[in-house]
C-alpha atoms as a PDB file:
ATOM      1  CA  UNK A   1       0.000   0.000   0.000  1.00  0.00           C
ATOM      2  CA  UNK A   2       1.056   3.307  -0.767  1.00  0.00           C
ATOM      3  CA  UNK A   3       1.335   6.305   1.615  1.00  0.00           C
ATOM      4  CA  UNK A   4      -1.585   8.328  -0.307  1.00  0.00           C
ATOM      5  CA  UNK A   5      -3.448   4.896  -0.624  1.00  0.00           C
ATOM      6  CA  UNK A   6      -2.653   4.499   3.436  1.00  0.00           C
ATOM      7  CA  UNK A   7      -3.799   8.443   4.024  1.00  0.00           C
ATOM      8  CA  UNK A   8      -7.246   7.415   2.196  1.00  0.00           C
ATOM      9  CA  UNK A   9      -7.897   4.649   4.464  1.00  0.00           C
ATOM     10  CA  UNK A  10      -7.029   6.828   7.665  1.00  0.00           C
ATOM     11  CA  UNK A  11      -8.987   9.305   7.112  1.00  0.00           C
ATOM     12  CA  UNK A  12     -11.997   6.623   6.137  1.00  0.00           C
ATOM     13  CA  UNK A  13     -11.125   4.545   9.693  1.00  0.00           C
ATOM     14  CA  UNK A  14     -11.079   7.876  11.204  1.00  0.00           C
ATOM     15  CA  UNK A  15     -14.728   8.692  10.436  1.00  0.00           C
ATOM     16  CA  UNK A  16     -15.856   4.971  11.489  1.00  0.00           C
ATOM     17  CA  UNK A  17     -14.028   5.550  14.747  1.00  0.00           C
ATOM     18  CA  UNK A  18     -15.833   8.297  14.940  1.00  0.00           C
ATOM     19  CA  UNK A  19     -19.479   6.598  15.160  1.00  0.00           C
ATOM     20  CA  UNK A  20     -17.540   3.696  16.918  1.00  0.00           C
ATOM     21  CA  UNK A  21     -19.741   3.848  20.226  1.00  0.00           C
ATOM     22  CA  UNK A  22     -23.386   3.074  21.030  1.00  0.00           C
ATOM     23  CA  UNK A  23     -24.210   6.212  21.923  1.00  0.00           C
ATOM     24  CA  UNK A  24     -22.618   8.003  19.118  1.00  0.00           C
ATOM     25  CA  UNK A  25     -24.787   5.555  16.751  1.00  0.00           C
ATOM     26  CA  UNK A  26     -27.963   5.964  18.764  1.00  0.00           C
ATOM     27  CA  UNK A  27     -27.249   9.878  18.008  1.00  0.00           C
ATOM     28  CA  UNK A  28     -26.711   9.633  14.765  1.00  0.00           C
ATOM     29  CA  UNK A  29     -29.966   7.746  14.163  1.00  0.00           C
ATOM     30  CA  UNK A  30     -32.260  10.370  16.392  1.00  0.00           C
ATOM     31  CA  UNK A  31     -30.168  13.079  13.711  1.00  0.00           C
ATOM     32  CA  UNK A  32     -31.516  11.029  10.981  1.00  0.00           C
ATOM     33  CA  UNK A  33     -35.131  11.830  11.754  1.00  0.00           C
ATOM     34  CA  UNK A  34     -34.780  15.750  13.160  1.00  0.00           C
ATOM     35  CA  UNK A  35     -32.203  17.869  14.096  1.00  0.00           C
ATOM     36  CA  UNK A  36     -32.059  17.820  17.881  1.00  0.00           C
ATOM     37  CA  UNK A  37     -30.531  20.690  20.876  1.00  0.00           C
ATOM     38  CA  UNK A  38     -28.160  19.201  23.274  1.00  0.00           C
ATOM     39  CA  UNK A  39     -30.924  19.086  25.790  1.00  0.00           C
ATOM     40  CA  UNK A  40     -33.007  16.872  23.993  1.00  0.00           C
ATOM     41  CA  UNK A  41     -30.479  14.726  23.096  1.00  0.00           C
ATOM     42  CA  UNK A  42     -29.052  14.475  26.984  1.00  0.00           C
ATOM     43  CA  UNK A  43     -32.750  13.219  27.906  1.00  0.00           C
ATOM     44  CA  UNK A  44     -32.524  11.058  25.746  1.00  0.00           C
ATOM     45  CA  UNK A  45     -29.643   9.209  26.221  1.00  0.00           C
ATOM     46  CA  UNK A  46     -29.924  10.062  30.031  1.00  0.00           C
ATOM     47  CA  UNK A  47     -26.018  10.836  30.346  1.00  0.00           C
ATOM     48  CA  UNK A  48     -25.193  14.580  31.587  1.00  0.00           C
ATOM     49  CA  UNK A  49     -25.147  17.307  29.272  1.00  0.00           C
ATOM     50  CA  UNK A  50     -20.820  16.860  29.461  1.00  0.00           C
ATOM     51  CA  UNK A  51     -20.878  13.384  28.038  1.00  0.00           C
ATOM     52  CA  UNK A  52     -23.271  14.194  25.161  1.00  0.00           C
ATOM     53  CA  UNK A  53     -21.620  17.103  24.357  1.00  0.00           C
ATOM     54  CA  UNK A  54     -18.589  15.236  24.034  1.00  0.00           C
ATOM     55  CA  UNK A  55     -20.062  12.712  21.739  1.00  0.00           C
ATOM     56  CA  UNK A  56     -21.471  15.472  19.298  1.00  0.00           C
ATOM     57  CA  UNK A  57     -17.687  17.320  19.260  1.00  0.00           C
ATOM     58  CA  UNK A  58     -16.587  13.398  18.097  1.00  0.00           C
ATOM     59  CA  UNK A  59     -19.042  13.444  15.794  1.00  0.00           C
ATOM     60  CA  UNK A  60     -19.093  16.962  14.719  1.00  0.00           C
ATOM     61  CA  UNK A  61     -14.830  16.930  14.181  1.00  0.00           C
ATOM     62  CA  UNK A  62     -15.704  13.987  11.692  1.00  0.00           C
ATOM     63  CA  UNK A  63     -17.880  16.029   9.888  1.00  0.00           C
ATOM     64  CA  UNK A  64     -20.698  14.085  10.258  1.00  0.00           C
ATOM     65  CA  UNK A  65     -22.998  16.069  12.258  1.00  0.00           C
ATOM     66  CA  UNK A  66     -23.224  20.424  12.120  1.00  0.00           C
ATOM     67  CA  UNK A  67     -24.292  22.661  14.913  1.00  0.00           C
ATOM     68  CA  UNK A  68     -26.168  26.086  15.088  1.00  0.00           C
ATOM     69  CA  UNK A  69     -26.453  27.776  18.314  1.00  0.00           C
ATOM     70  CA  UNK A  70     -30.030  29.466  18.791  1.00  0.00           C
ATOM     71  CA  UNK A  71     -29.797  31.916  21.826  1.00  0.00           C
ATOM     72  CA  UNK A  72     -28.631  29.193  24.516  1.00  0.00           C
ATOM     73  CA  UNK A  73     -28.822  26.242  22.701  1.00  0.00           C
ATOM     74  CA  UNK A  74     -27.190  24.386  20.491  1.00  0.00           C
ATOM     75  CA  UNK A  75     -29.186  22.421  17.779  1.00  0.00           C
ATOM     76  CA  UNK A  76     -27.674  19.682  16.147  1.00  0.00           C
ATOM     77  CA  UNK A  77     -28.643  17.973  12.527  1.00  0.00           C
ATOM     78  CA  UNK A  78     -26.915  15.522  10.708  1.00  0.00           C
ATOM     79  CA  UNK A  79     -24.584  17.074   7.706  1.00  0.00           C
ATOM     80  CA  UNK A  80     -24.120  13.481   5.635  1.00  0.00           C
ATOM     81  CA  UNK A  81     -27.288  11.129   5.619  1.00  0.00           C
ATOM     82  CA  UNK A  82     -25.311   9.045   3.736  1.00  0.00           C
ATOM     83  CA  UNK A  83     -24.114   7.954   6.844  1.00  0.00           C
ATOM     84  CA  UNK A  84     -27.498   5.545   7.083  1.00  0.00           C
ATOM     85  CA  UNK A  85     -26.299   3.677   4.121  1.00  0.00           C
ATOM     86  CA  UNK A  86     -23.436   2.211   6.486  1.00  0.00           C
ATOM     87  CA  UNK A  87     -26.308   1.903   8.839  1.00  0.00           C
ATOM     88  CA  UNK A  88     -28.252  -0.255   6.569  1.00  0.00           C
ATOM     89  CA  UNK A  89     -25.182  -2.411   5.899  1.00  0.00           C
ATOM     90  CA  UNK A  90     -24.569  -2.679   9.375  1.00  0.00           C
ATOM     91  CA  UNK A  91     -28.100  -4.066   9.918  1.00  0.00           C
ATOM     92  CA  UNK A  92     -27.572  -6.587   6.738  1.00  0.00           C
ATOM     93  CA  UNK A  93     -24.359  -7.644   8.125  1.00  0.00           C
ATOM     94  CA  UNK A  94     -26.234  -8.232  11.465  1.00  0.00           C
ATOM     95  CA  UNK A  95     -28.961 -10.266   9.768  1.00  0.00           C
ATOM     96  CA  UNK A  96     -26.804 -12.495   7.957  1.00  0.00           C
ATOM     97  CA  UNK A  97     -24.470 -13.588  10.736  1.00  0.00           C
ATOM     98  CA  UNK A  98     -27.716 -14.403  12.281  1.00  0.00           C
ATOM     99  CA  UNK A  99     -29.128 -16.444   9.853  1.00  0.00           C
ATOM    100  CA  UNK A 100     -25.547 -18.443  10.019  1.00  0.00           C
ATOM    101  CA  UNK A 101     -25.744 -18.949  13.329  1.00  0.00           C
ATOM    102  CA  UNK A 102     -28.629 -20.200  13.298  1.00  0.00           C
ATOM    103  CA  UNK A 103     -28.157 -22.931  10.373  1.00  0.00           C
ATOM    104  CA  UNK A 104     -25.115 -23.816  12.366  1.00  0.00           C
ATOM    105  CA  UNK A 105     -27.620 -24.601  15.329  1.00  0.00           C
ATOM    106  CA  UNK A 106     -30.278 -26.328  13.210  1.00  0.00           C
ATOM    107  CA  UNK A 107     -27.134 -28.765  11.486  1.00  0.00           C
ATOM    108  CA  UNK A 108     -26.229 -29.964  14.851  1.00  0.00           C
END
């Protein structure tokens, strides 16, 4: 592999690491529907308003998610919703290790 072929795949395993935590995912997905303040998210998630805003400055250095502040809050949307394809691989990849296990189970 070359070094620009090697920066490509940083950068991409960058972003990934990015979204690599349950509540970063669970964020993303609320993003997917409606853009969301900080307080709405922090309800949600029930973590304190630190821990979420950590998440979105993750998410938000990856470039996946943008901010606008509004007066005191801070509303976040989703800047790439073609971040749910890798969702909807996810979720195949999920269903066919699944179905494997599961003929592995019925063989025996």
């Amino acid at each position: 592999m070359d070094s620009k072929t090697r920066a490509q795949f940083e950068a991409k395993a960058r972003i990934i690491k990015a979204m690599a935590h349950p509540t970063r995912l669970f964020i993303v997905d609320v993003l997917s529907r409606n853009e969301q303040c900080v307080c709405e998210l922090t309800e949600m998630i029930g973590a304190d308003t630190s821990t979420v805003s950590k998440h979105l400055s993750i998410l938000k250095a990856a470039g996946i998610v943008s901010d606008d502040k509004r007066g005191l809050q801070v509303y976040y949307s989703l800047k790439v919703p073609c971040i749910l394809n890798f969702f909807g691989c996810v979720s195949q990849v999920q269903k066919l290790s699944a179905s494997e296990q599961v003929m592995l189970v019925d063989r025996k």
